[in-house]
mmCIF file of C-alpha atoms in Angstrom:
data_model
loop_
_atom_site.group_PDB
_atom_site.id
_atom_site.type_symbol
_atom_site.label_atom_id
_atom_site.label_comp_id
_atom_site.label_asym_id
_atom_site.label_seq_id
_atom_site.Cartn_x
_atom_site.Cartn_y
_atom_site.Cartn_z
ATOM 1 C CA UNK A 1 94.274 148.295 64.359
ATOM 2 C CA UNK A 2 90.502 148.181 63.946
ATOM 3 C CA UNK A 3 88.528 148.831 67.110
ATOM 4 C CA UNK A 4 85.578 146.721 68.182
ATOM 5 C CA UNK A 5 83.390 146.743 71.258
ATOM 6 C CA UNK A 6 80.641 144.164 71.452
ATOM 7 C CA UNK A 7 77.209 145.726 72.006
ATOM 8 C CA UNK A 8 74.595 144.079 74.167
ATOM 9 C CA UNK A 9 72.616 141.485 72.160
ATOM 10 C CA UNK A 10 69.473 142.866 70.564
ATOM 11 C CA UNK A 11 66.167 141.359 71.731
ATOM 12 C CA UNK A 12 65.923 139.388 68.477
ATOM 13 C CA UNK A 13 69.658 138.652 68.297
ATOM 14 C CA UNK A 14 69.100 134.929 67.711
ATOM 15 C CA UNK A 15 66.808 135.503 64.738
ATOM 16 C CA UNK A 16 69.426 137.855 63.243
ATOM 17 C CA UNK A 17 72.053 135.130 63.593
ATOM 18 C CA UNK A 18 69.713 132.639 61.925
ATOM 19 C CA UNK A 19 69.195 135.030 58.990
ATOM 20 C CA UNK A 20 72.956 135.454 58.573
ATOM 21 C CA UNK A 21 73.360 131.683 58.728
ATOM 22 C CA UNK A 22 70.572 131.092 56.197
ATOM 23 C CA UNK A 23 72.175 133.540 53.753
ATOM 24 C CA UNK A 24 75.533 131.802 54.187
ATOM 25 C CA UNK A 25 74.041 128.351 53.552
ATOM 26 C CA UNK A 26 72.144 129.487 50.456
ATOM 27 C CA UNK A 27 74.569 131.783 48.659
ATOM 28 C CA UNK A 28 77.938 131.246 50.331
ATOM 29 C CA UNK A 29 77.961 134.958 51.210
ATOM 30 C CA UNK A 30 79.605 135.088 54.629
ATOM 31 C CA UNK A 31 79.157 137.650 57.383
ATOM 32 C CA UNK A 32 80.346 137.196 60.970
ATOM 33 C CA UNK A 33 77.547 137.050 63.532
ATOM 34 C CA UNK A 34 78.964 140.064 65.414
ATOM 35 C CA UNK A 35 79.560 142.096 62.221
ATOM 36 C CA UNK A 36 83.341 142.131 62.586
ATOM 37 C CA UNK A 37 85.359 141.774 59.404
ATOM 38 C CA UNK A 38 87.062 138.423 58.886
ATOM 39 C CA UNK A 39 90.483 139.907 59.725
ATOM 40 C CA UNK A 40 89.304 142.215 62.530
ATOM 41 C CA UNK A 41 90.884 141.865 65.983
ATOM 42 C CA UNK A 42 89.146 142.743 69.245
ATOM 43 C CA UNK A 43 90.293 145.620 71.454
ATOM 44 C CA UNK A 44 93.677 145.027 73.091
ATOM 45 C CA UNK A 45 94.875 146.297 76.477
ATOM 46 C CA UNK A 46 98.304 145.900 78.107
ATOM 47 C CA UNK A 47 99.485 146.873 81.569
ATOM 48 C CA UNK A 48 103.015 146.054 82.745
ATOM 49 C CA UNK A 49 104.187 146.258 86.333
ATOM 50 C CA UNK A 50 105.203 144.363 89.468
ATOM 51 C CA UNK A 51 102.974 143.320 92.343
ATOM 52 C CA UNK A 52 105.551 143.295 95.143
ATOM 53 C CA UNK A 53 105.763 139.512 95.119
ATOM 54 C CA UNK A 54 106.783 138.777 91.535
ATOM 55 C CA UNK A 55 109.718 140.365 89.688
ATOM 56 C CA UNK A 56 107.469 141.494 86.843
ATOM 57 C CA UNK A 57 103.893 141.159 85.680
ATOM 58 C CA UNK A 58 101.730 141.753 82.648
ATOM 59 C CA UNK A 59 97.962 142.058 82.443
ATOM 60 C CA UNK A 60 96.783 141.503 78.874
ATOM 61 C CA UNK A 61 93.279 141.493 77.480
ATOM 62 C CA UNK A 62 91.916 140.848 74.013
ATOM 63 C CA UNK A 63 88.235 141.653 74.088
ATOM 64 C CA UNK A 64 86.908 139.955 77.211
ATOM 65 C CA UNK A 65 89.723 137.399 77.348
ATOM 66 C CA UNK A 66 91.939 138.448 80.263
ATOM 67 C CA UNK A 67 95.337 137.022 81.234
ATOM 68 C CA UNK A 68 97.812 137.842 83.999
ATOM 69 C CA UNK A 69 101.415 136.633 83.737
ATOM 70 C CA UNK A 70 103.855 136.803 86.669
ATOM 71 C CA UNK A 71 107.640 136.328 86.425
ATOM 72 C CA UNK A 72 109.856 135.101 89.260
ATOM 73 C CA UNK A 73 113.548 135.233 88.474
ATOM 74 C CA UNK A 74 115.918 134.544 86.961
ATOM 75 C CA UNK A 75 117.219 133.219 90.282
ATOM 76 C CA UNK A 76 120.047 130.802 91.158
ATOM 77 C CA UNK A 77 118.663 127.298 91.449
ATOM 78 C CA UNK A 78 120.561 124.556 93.266
ATOM 79 C CA UNK A 79 118.556 121.937 91.351
ATOM 80 C CA UNK A 80 119.860 123.462 88.118
ATOM 81 C CA UNK A 81 123.475 123.812 89.302
ATOM 82 C CA UNK A 82 124.887 121.323 86.800
ATOM 83 C CA UNK A 83 123.426 123.077 83.756
ATOM 84 C CA UNK A 84 125.174 125.782 81.756
ATOM 85 C CA UNK A 85 121.827 127.245 80.654
ATOM 86 C CA UNK A 86 118.828 128.565 82.505
ATOM 87 C CA UNK A 87 115.621 126.579 82.757
ATOM 88 C CA UNK A 88 112.029 127.737 82.300
ATOM 89 C CA UNK A 89 109.181 126.553 84.517
ATOM 90 C CA UNK A 90 105.568 127.370 83.687
ATOM 91 C CA UNK A 91 102.413 127.094 85.773
ATOM 92 C CA UNK A 92 99.048 127.780 84.132
ATOM 93 C CA UNK A 93 95.928 128.301 86.230
ATOM 94 C CA UNK A 94 92.406 128.811 84.954
ATOM 95 C CA UNK A 95 90.595 130.952 87.508
ATOM 96 C CA UNK A 96 87.051 130.736 86.168
ATOM 97 C CA UNK A 97 86.377 127.424 84.396
ATOM 98 C CA UNK A 98 87.989 124.614 82.447
ATOM 99 C CA UNK A 99 88.556 125.195 78.759
ATOM 100 C CA UNK A 100 85.765 123.356 76.941
ATOM 101 C CA UNK A 101 86.796 120.261 75.055
ATOM 102 C CA UNK A 102 90.240 119.838 76.555
ATOM 103 C CA UNK A 103 91.590 117.105 78.789
ATOM 104 C CA UNK A 104 94.318 117.131 81.401
ATOM 105 C CA UNK A 105 96.641 115.421 78.907
ATOM 106 C CA UNK A 106 95.862 117.996 76.219
ATOM 107 C CA UNK A 107 96.457 120.832 78.678
ATOM 108 C CA UNK A 108 99.808 119.309 79.656
ATOM 109 C CA UNK A 109 100.800 118.886 75.992
ATOM 110 C CA UNK A 110 99.951 122.522 75.267
ATOM 111 C CA UNK A 111 101.853 123.674 78.349
ATOM 112 C CA UNK A 112 104.922 121.750 77.154
ATOM 113 C CA UNK A 113 104.616 123.410 73.731
ATOM 114 C CA UNK A 114 104.496 126.813 75.427
ATOM 115 C CA UNK A 115 107.598 126.021 77.496
ATOM 116 C CA UNK A 116 109.428 124.846 74.371
ATOM 117 C CA UNK A 117 108.486 128.036 72.510
ATOM 118 C CA UNK A 118 109.415 130.375 75.368
ATOM 119 C CA UNK A 119 112.693 128.551 76.025
ATOM 120 C CA UNK A 120 113.680 128.903 72.371
ATOM 121 C CA UNK A 121 113.213 132.687 72.447
ATOM 122 C CA UNK A 122 114.847 133.436 75.822
ATOM 123 C CA UNK A 123 118.661 133.587 75.701
ATOM 124 C CA UNK A 124 119.011 130.898 78.354
ATOM 125 C CA UNK A 125 122.797 130.699 77.944
ATOM 126 C CA UNK A 126 122.929 134.141 79.642
ATOM 127 C CA UNK A 127 121.409 132.619 82.799
ATOM 128 C CA UNK A 128 123.480 129.541 83.712
ATOM 129 C CA UNK A 129 122.362 127.585 86.774
ATOM 130 C CA UNK A 130 119.260 129.754 87.088
ATOM 131 C CA UNK A 131 115.537 129.153 86.874
ATOM 132 C CA UNK A 132 112.857 131.414 85.436
ATOM 133 C CA UNK A 133 109.438 130.692 86.906
ATOM 134 C CA UNK A 134 106.338 131.880 85.075
ATOM 135 C CA UNK A 135 102.826 131.821 86.492
ATOM 136 C CA UNK A 136 100.072 132.405 83.934
ATOM 137 C CA UNK A 137 96.593 133.098 85.321
ATOM 138 C CA UNK A 138 93.607 132.857 82.982
ATOM 139 C CA UNK A 139 91.226 135.339 84.568
ATOM 140 C CA UNK A 140 88.560 135.164 81.879
ATOM 141 C CA UNK A 141 88.392 133.072 78.713
ATOM 142 C CA UNK A 142 86.206 134.607 76.024
ATOM 143 C CA UNK A 143 88.002 132.963 73.107
ATOM 144 C CA UNK A 144 91.591 133.022 71.868
ATOM 145 C CA UNK A 145 92.884 132.060 75.301
ATOM 146 C CA UNK A 146 96.011 130.188 74.170
ATOM 147 C CA UNK A 147 97.278 132.967 71.907
ATOM 148 C CA UNK A 148 96.521 135.617 74.545
ATOM 149 C CA UNK A 149 98.448 133.621 77.158
ATOM 150 C CA UNK A 150 101.522 133.326 74.924
ATOM 151 C CA UNK A 151 101.524 137.051 74.093
ATOM 152 C CA UNK A 152 101.036 137.959 77.752
ATOM 153 C CA UNK A 153 103.928 135.746 78.880
ATOM 154 C CA UNK A 154 106.206 137.323 76.269
ATOM 155 C CA UNK A 155 105.332 140.836 77.458
ATOM 156 C CA UNK A 156 105.915 139.958 81.110
ATOM 157 C CA UNK A 157 109.369 138.608 80.204
ATOM 158 C CA UNK A 158 110.146 141.939 78.543
ATOM 159 C CA UNK A 159 109.058 143.774 81.692
ATOM 160 C CA UNK A 160 111.366 141.492 83.734
ATOM 161 C CA UNK A 161 114.214 142.594 81.415
ATOM 162 C CA UNK A 162 115.008 138.995 80.566
ATOM 163 C CA UNK A 163 117.123 138.869 77.423
ATOM 164 C CA UNK A 164 115.156 137.498 74.485
ATOM 165 C CA UNK A 165 115.806 137.029 70.799
ATOM 166 C CA UNK A 166 112.496 138.691 69.961
ATOM 167 C CA UNK A 167 109.023 139.554 71.190
ATOM 168 C CA UNK A 168 106.360 136.878 70.629
ATOM 169 C CA UNK A 169 102.958 137.921 69.298
ATOM 170 C CA UNK A 170 100.279 135.264 68.928
ATOM 171 C CA UNK A 171 96.793 135.050 67.413
ATOM 172 C CA UNK A 172 94.072 132.462 66.775
ATOM 173 C CA UNK A 173 92.662 131.722 63.318
ATOM 174 C CA UNK A 174 89.503 129.634 62.828
ATOM 175 C CA UNK A 175 88.531 128.308 59.407
ATOM 176 C CA UNK A 176 85.051 127.146 58.375
ATOM 177 C CA UNK A 177 83.676 125.594 55.173
ATOM 178 C CA UNK A 178 80.488 126.735 53.436
ATOM 179 C CA UNK A 179 78.343 123.564 53.092
ATOM 180 C CA UNK A 180 77.173 124.424 49.558
ATOM 181 C CA UNK A 181 80.088 126.166 47.855
ATOM 182 C CA UNK A 182 82.814 124.363 49.878
ATOM 183 C CA UNK A 183 84.603 127.689 50.059
ATOM 184 C CA UNK A 184 86.859 128.095 53.103
ATOM 185 C CA UNK A 185 86.638 131.252 55.216
ATOM 186 C CA UNK A 186 89.429 132.208 57.631
ATOM 187 C CA UNK A 187 88.358 134.201 60.694
ATOM 188 C CA UNK A 188 90.765 136.078 62.947
ATOM 189 C CA UNK A 189 90.374 136.177 66.742
ATOM 190 C CA UNK A 190 87.010 134.519 67.394
ATOM 191 C CA UNK A 191 85.288 135.210 70.691
ATOM 192 C CA UNK A 192 83.631 132.457 72.738
ATOM 193 C CA UNK A 193 80.179 132.983 71.211
ATOM 194 C CA UNK A 194 81.592 132.617 67.695
ATOM 195 C CA UNK A 195 83.648 129.560 68.674
ATOM 196 C CA UNK A 196 80.558 127.788 70.024
ATOM 197 C CA UNK A 197 78.262 128.871 67.213
ATOM 198 C CA UNK A 198 80.473 128.045 64.242
ATOM 199 C CA UNK A 199 81.828 124.907 65.920
ATOM 200 C CA UNK A 200 78.297 123.538 66.374
ATOM 201 C CA UNK A 201 77.212 124.183 62.774
ATOM 202 C CA UNK A 202 80.212 123.747 60.489
ATOM 203 C CA UNK A 203 83.446 121.897 60.030
ATOM 204 C CA UNK A 204 86.038 124.092 61.710
ATOM 205 C CA UNK A 205 89.823 124.162 61.887
ATOM 206 C CA UNK A 206 91.531 125.994 64.736
ATOM 207 C CA UNK A 207 95.108 127.301 64.552
ATOM 208 C CA UNK A 208 97.115 129.223 67.133
ATOM 209 C CA UNK A 209 100.243 130.800 65.668
ATOM 210 C CA UNK A 210 103.016 132.585 67.539
ATOM 211 C CA UNK A 211 105.413 134.836 65.644
ATOM 212 C CA UNK A 212 108.742 136.431 66.482
ATOM 213 C CA UNK A 213 107.665 139.898 65.458
ATOM 214 C CA UNK A 214 110.965 141.447 64.338
ATOM 215 C CA UNK A 215 112.522 138.271 62.930
ATOM 216 C CA UNK A 216 109.315 137.410 61.074
ATOM 217 C CA UNK A 217 109.575 133.723 61.948
ATOM 218 C CA UNK A 218 106.959 131.329 63.325
ATOM 219 C CA UNK A 219 107.917 130.128 66.807
ATOM 220 C CA UNK A 220 104.656 128.480 67.898
ATOM 221 C CA UNK A 221 102.051 126.465 66.015
ATOM 222 C CA UNK A 222 99.165 124.457 67.400
ATOM 223 C CA UNK A 223 96.224 123.317 65.321
ATOM 224 C CA UNK A 224 93.260 120.975 65.195
ATOM 225 C CA UNK A 225 90.684 120.203 62.524
ATOM 226 C CA UNK A 226 89.706 117.864 59.717
ATOM 227 C CA UNK A 227 90.280 119.704 56.432
ATOM 228 C CA UNK A 228 93.867 120.933 56.507
ATOM 229 C CA UNK A 229 95.717 120.850 53.175
ATOM 230 C CA UNK A 230 98.717 122.674 51.736
ATOM 231 C CA UNK A 231 96.609 125.474 50.253
ATOM 232 C CA UNK A 232 94.420 126.142 53.290
ATOM 233 C CA UNK A 233 97.388 125.893 55.652
ATOM 234 C CA UNK A 234 99.370 128.437 53.623
ATOM 235 C CA UNK A 235 96.360 130.779 53.644
ATOM 236 C CA UNK A 236 95.916 130.400 57.407
ATOM 237 C CA UNK A 237 99.588 131.109 58.108
ATOM 238 C CA UNK A 238 99.437 134.169 55.845
ATOM 239 C CA UNK A 239 96.336 135.456 57.653
ATOM 240 C CA UNK A 240 97.907 134.795 61.046
ATOM 241 C CA UNK A 241 101.187 136.516 60.194
ATOM 242 C CA UNK A 242 99.349 139.636 58.990
ATOM 243 C CA UNK A 243 97.208 139.656 62.137
ATOM 244 C CA UNK A 244 100.287 139.233 64.349
ATOM 245 C CA UNK A 245 102.017 142.162 62.643
ATOM 246 C CA UNK A 246 98.930 144.346 63.071
ATOM 247 C CA UNK A 247 98.557 143.395 66.734
ATOM 248 C CA UNK A 248 102.303 143.706 67.299
ATOM 249 C CA UNK A 249 102.312 147.238 65.880
ATOM 250 C CA UNK A 250 99.719 148.295 68.463
ATOM 251 C CA UNK A 251 101.524 146.500 71.292
ATOM 252 C CA UNK A 252 104.830 148.174 70.386
ATOM 253 C CA UNK A 253 103.158 151.578 70.647
ATOM 254 C CA UNK A 254 101.889 150.641 74.110
ATOM 255 C CA UNK A 255 105.315 149.401 75.221
ATOM 256 C CA UNK A 256 106.831 152.817 74.474
ATOM 257 C CA UNK A 257 104.911 154.141 77.479
ATOM 258 C CA UNK A 258 106.986 151.846 79.708
ATOM 259 C CA UNK A 259 110.408 152.572 78.214
#
């Protein structure tokens, strides 16, 4: 997987961005403001363990986006005694600031989508009358927070040795339109600076895709934007699947250190 470490901004960083933007507007020739390739993913780091309070934990970072997932269980649950399958509970806490542009209702909707995705991948029939409690802590959000959270949760479940159908790998794809040529560009794993910059200047679609890595199936999809169509959606999914495979390959190599 390509490596990238963001340098400190140059003293005339803004003027450089403006030149890149001017070239894009005039000719349709696109270059990301941090010089990453369109399909280039930030540095990834994974650390699995247990903190003495939870049954398993995973610290996961993608660039400067940092997530900690804690697993409690599976444990017998008297409230779940009538069910022949286990039940997943998820708590998400943002430790630094609210995610820009979201509301409490949106956050709750996304949390429910995460629970639905996770519950579909865990073999809950193996854990009757039990609950699996997940606490996801967003330590730092520098873009791609939702996809990082989903990947981190999946890895913490693996550390907890909870039986799953597959490992979930997730990535964000942002798409922008050149004002003159109307050409659509798909960008993998934007950081916060890119999200704010492109979002303020261009029409932008945002897609978070989660993939069962070995099965090759999409298990999570969340998107927003104004110019989705069959062609652009197929392109985005193709980009996202390739990015998930690339990221998953690196994560699998890291997991071998814990086996």
